[in-house]
Amino acid sequence: MPVKISRVPLLATLAAVVSAVVLLAVMNPLRQPEDVGAFVDAPDPDRTTAAVVDPGPDGPAGSAPSVRPVPTEAGPSDSPPPGGLPGATSAGTLPPVVDHGPRTGNKVALTFDADMTDAMRYQLRSGAVRSYANLKIIDLLEREGVAATFFLTGKWVEQYPEVTRRLAASPNFELANHTYGHLAFTGDCYGLPRIERRKMTGDVADTFDIVAGYGGRQTRYFRFPGLCHDRTALAELAPLGLTVVDGDVVSGDPFATAWRPIVRAVLDNVRPGSVIVLHVTEANAPMTDEALPHILAGLAERGLEPAALSEVLGTA
Ligand SMILES: [Zn+2]
């Protein structure tokens, strides 16, 4: 049935074109610097752009299975009480928002966001994109024994349970929360679809539960998609006893076409206590693994040492 077969790529192309148009419509050059980084972080438009720019020699061969993997080792009931975890705050109070630690000492935090939206999953399943899990980054961090913190979306964890197990198994990696499906928590967040207010608390709570099932170095750190938040969003998360973590060094790695600007953005702005925002989403941030060795070398030259987020935000 040639007609049926030809519909799939046609549909994918159509979706990509429509998304690219939407992306152009939402791009706003007047954004604040922090928002620019956030924009980079936005998954939907970004992902689609990548598909357009890079039609993908990889093809459907690399497409991910459509099965929704579920962490089976442990359930939410095995989660430790959040009170003792790094980032835990008093439930019921407005969560603190931090973007760096004390400017003393020599510690900095490498943080990697793992975005995943329905649109991204479609890209995987259609074969337009090979992977949103950059294993080269994890390989390098493990090989060099570098500490890092991963902000995971629930849908990314469901897509990559084996990679999540690997992250949780490392004593150098902390795990944090980046929402379930990377929806916007404010009305104007780079064109990301917006979550209903009444669903905010459950979305973030469910993601903590999903991540908790993997054990390892759990935290109560949370990062909003696109770093977009307002008082309403913070109030909705108050029951969860968490700390909101933005970042003071935005690498601009999403959709980068060269590694040098990423390295420059990090090394020109990093200071003791900095929280560096990077992405582990391969297809959406294809240069990050190439930039990382240069970032690590530059940090070492400056006498700065990557450490887990809890160490950077702590009392050091
Ligand atoms: Zn994100």
PDB file of N, CA, C and O in Angstrom, residues 143-171:
ATOM      1  N   ARG A 143      34.138   8.715  33.303  1.00  0.00           N
ATOM      2  CA  ARG A 143      35.554   8.414  33.081  1.00  0.00           C
ATOM      3  C   ARG A 143      36.451   9.338  33.893  1.00  0.00           C
ATOM      4  O   ARG A 143      37.463   8.911  34.446  1.00  0.00           O
ATOM      5  N   GLU A 144      36.067  10.613  33.970  1.00  0.00           N
ATOM      6  CA  GLU A 144      36.888  11.606  34.658  1.00  0.00           C
ATOM      7  C   GLU A 144      36.505  11.748  36.127  1.00  0.00           C
ATOM      8  O   GLU A 144      37.114  12.529  36.855  1.00  0.00           O
ATOM      9  N   GLY A 145      35.461  11.045  36.541  1.00  0.00           N
ATOM     10  CA  GLY A 145      35.017  11.150  37.927  1.00  0.00           C
ATOM     11  C   GLY A 145      34.503  12.540  38.286  1.00  0.00           C
ATOM     12  O   GLY A 145      34.732  13.042  39.390  1.00  0.00           O
ATOM     13  N   VAL A 146      33.793  13.152  37.336  1.00  0.00           N
ATOM     14  CA  VAL A 146      33.306  14.520  37.530  1.00  0.00           C
ATOM     15  C   VAL A 146      31.903  14.486  38.129  1.00  0.00           C
ATOM     16  O   VAL A 146      31.033  13.752  37.660  1.00  0.00           O
ATOM     17  N   ALA A 147      31.691  15.314  39.142  1.00  0.00           N
ATOM     18  CA  ALA A 147      30.367  15.408  39.771  1.00  0.00           C
ATOM     19  C   ALA A 147      29.427  16.241  38.905  1.00  0.00           C
ATOM     20  O   ALA A 147      29.850  17.206  38.265  1.00  0.00           O
ATOM     21  N   ALA A 148      28.156  15.847  38.886  1.00  0.00           N
ATOM     22  CA  ALA A 148      27.161  16.589  38.109  1.00  0.00           C
ATOM     23  C   ALA A 148      25.778  16.318  38.680  1.00  0.00           C
ATOM     24  O   ALA A 148      25.584  15.373  39.445  1.00  0.00           O
ATOM     25  N   THR A 149      24.832  17.161  38.293  1.00  0.00           N
ATOM     26  CA  THR A 149      23.451  16.998  38.737  1.00  0.00           C
ATOM     27  C   THR A 149      22.548  16.984  37.509  1.00  0.00           C
ATOM     28  O   THR A 149      22.689  17.828  36.615  1.00  0.00           O
ATOM     29  N   PHE A 150      21.639  16.024  37.465  1.00  0.00           N
ATOM     30  CA  PHE A 150      20.756  15.847  36.311  1.00  0.00           C
ATOM     31  C   PHE A 150      19.316  16.192  36.684  1.00  0.00           C
ATOM     32  O   PHE A 150      18.739  15.583  37.589  1.00  0.00           O
ATOM     33  N   PHE A 151      18.754  17.176  35.981  1.00  0.00           N
ATOM     34  CA  PHE A 151      17.348  17.548  36.170  1.00  0.00           C
ATOM     35  C   PHE A 151      16.517  16.760  35.165  1.00  0.00           C
ATOM     36  O   PHE A 151      16.528  17.047  33.958  1.00  0.00           O
ATOM     37  N   LEU A 152      15.808  15.780  35.649  1.00  0.00           N
ATOM     38  CA  LEU A 152      15.131  14.817  34.787  1.00  0.00           C
ATOM     39  C   LEU A 152      13.642  15.108  34.675  1.00  0.00           C
ATOM     40  O   LEU A 152      12.973  15.349  35.682  1.00  0.00           O
ATOM     41  N   THR A 153      13.123  15.062  33.445  1.00  0.00           N
ATOM     42  CA  THR A 153      11.673  15.036  33.290  1.00  0.00           C
ATOM     43  C   THR A 153      11.199  13.591  33.426  1.00  0.00           C
ATOM     44  O   THR A 153      11.927  12.656  33.079  1.00  0.00           O
ATOM     45  N   GLY A 154       9.976  13.427  33.912  1.00  0.00           N
ATOM     46  CA  GLY A 154       9.429  12.089  34.070  1.00  0.00           C
ATOM     47  C   GLY A 154       9.369  11.342  32.751  1.00  0.00           C
ATOM     48  O   GLY A 154       9.633  10.134  32.681  1.00  0.00           O
ATOM     49  N   LYS A 155       9.039  12.060  31.685  1.00  0.00           N
ATOM     50  CA  LYS A 155       8.929  11.397  30.382  1.00  0.00           C
ATOM     51  C   LYS A 155      10.293  10.975  29.842  1.00  0.00           C
ATOM     52  O   LYS A 155      10.390   9.982  29.113  1.00  0.00           O
ATOM     53  N   TRP A 156      11.327  11.724  30.188  1.00  0.00           N
ATOM     54  CA  TRP A 156      12.685  11.309  29.766  1.00  0.00           C
ATOM     55  C   TRP A 156      13.061  10.032  30.504  1.00  0.00           C
ATOM     56  O   TRP A 156      13.616   9.098  29.917  1.00  0.00           O
ATOM     57  N   VAL A 157      12.757   9.986  31.779  1.00  0.00           N
ATOM     58  CA  VAL A 157      13.050   8.786  32.572  1.00  0.00           C
ATOM     59  C   VAL A 157      12.312   7.580  31.995  1.00  0.00           C
ATOM     60  O   VAL A 157      12.877   6.490  31.869  1.00  0.00           O
ATOM     61  N   GLU A 158      11.063   7.789  31.611  1.00  0.00           N
ATOM     62  CA  GLU A 158      10.283   6.692  31.033  1.00  0.00           C
ATOM     63  C   GLU A 158      10.845   6.256  29.681  1.00  0.00           C
ATOM     64  O   GLU A 158      10.769   5.083  29.311  1.00  0.00           O
ATOM     65  N   GLN A 159      11.405   7.195  28.960  1.00  0.00           N
ATOM     66  CA  GLN A 159      11.996   6.875  27.654  1.00  0.00           C
ATOM     67  C   GLN A 159      13.349   6.168  27.805  1.00  0.00           C
ATOM     68  O   GLN A 159      13.707   5.314  27.006  1.00  0.00           O
ATOM     69  N   TYR A 160      14.082   6.543  28.848  1.00  0.00           N
ATOM     70  CA  TYR A 160      15.451   6.036  29.024  1.00  0.00           C
ATOM     71  C   TYR A 160      15.666   5.444  30.424  1.00  0.00           C
ATOM     72  O   TYR A 160      16.489   5.939  31.198  1.00  0.00           O
ATOM     73  N   PRO A 161      14.945   4.392  30.753  1.00  0.00           N
ATOM     74  CA  PRO A 161      15.094   3.824  32.107  1.00  0.00           C
ATOM     75  C   PRO A 161      16.495   3.285  32.366  1.00  0.00           C
ATOM     76  O   PRO A 161      16.996   3.404  33.487  1.00  0.00           O
ATOM     77  N   GLU A 162      17.138   2.721  31.343  1.00  0.00           N
ATOM     78  CA  GLU A 162      18.480   2.173  31.555  1.00  0.00           C
ATOM     79  C   GLU A 162      19.496   3.291  31.804  1.00  0.00           C
ATOM     80  O   GLU A 162      20.393   3.143  32.642  1.00  0.00           O
ATOM     81  N   VAL A 163      19.348   4.364  31.079  1.00  0.00           N
ATOM     82  CA  VAL A 163      20.263   5.495  31.286  1.00  0.00           C
ATOM     83  C   VAL A 163      20.018   6.093  32.672  1.00  0.00           C
ATOM     84  O   VAL A 163      20.957   6.468  33.374  1.00  0.00           O
ATOM     85  N   THR A 164      18.757   6.141  33.056  1.00  0.00           N
ATOM     86  CA  THR A 164      18.439   6.676  34.381  1.00  0.00           C
ATOM     87  C   THR A 164      19.048   5.799  35.471  1.00  0.00           C
ATOM     88  O   THR A 164      19.590   6.315  36.458  1.00  0.00           O
ATOM     89  N   ARG A 165      18.985   4.490  35.292  1.00  0.00           N
ATOM     90  CA  ARG A 165      19.614   3.587  36.266  1.00  0.00           C
ATOM     91  C   ARG A 165      21.104   3.855  36.365  1.00  0.00           C
ATOM     92  O   ARG A 165      21.688   3.842  37.443  1.00  0.00           O
ATOM     93  N   ARG A 166      21.699   4.097  35.221  1.00  0.00           N
ATOM     94  CA  ARG A 166      23.135   4.382  35.174  1.00  0.00           C
ATOM     95  C   ARG A 166      23.449   5.679  35.933  1.00  0.00           C
ATOM     96  O   ARG A 166      24.432   5.735  36.695  1.00  0.00           O
ATOM     97  N   LEU A 167      22.642   6.691  35.726  1.00  0.00           N
ATOM     98  CA  LEU A 167      22.854   7.959  36.436  1.00  0.00           C
ATOM     99  C   LEU A 167      22.709   7.754  37.940  1.00  0.00           C
ATOM    100  O   LEU A 167      23.508   8.255  38.735  1.00  0.00           O
ATOM    101  N   ALA A 168      21.681   7.010  38.314  1.00  0.00           N
ATOM    102  CA  ALA A 168      21.423   6.803  39.745  1.00  0.00           C
ATOM    103  C   ALA A 168      22.518   5.968  40.396  1.00  0.00           C
ATOM    104  O   ALA A 168      22.788   6.104  41.596  1.00  0.00           O
ATOM    105  N   ALA A 169      23.160   5.129  39.596  1.00  0.00           N
ATOM    106  CA  ALA A 169      24.177   4.233  40.158  1.00  0.00           C
ATOM    107  C   ALA A 169      25.493   4.946  40.423  1.00  0.00           C
ATOM    108  O   ALA A 169      26.361   4.420  41.127  1.00  0.00           O
ATOM    109  N   SER A 170      25.669   6.121  39.855  1.00  0.00           N
ATOM    110  CA  SER A 170      26.942   6.826  40.031  1.00  0.00           C
ATOM    111  C   SER A 170      26.970   7.608  41.339  1.00  0.00           C
ATOM    112  O   SER A 170      26.067   8.399  41.612  1.00  0.00           O
ATOM    113  N   PRO A 171      28.003   7.429  42.127  1.00  0.00           N
ATOM    114  CA  PRO A 171      28.109   8.198  43.378  1.00  0.00           C
ATOM    115  C   PRO A 171      28.390   9.672  43.126  1.00  0.00           C
ATOM    116  O   PRO A 171      28.254  10.489  44.030  1.00  0.00           O
TER     117      PRO A 171
END
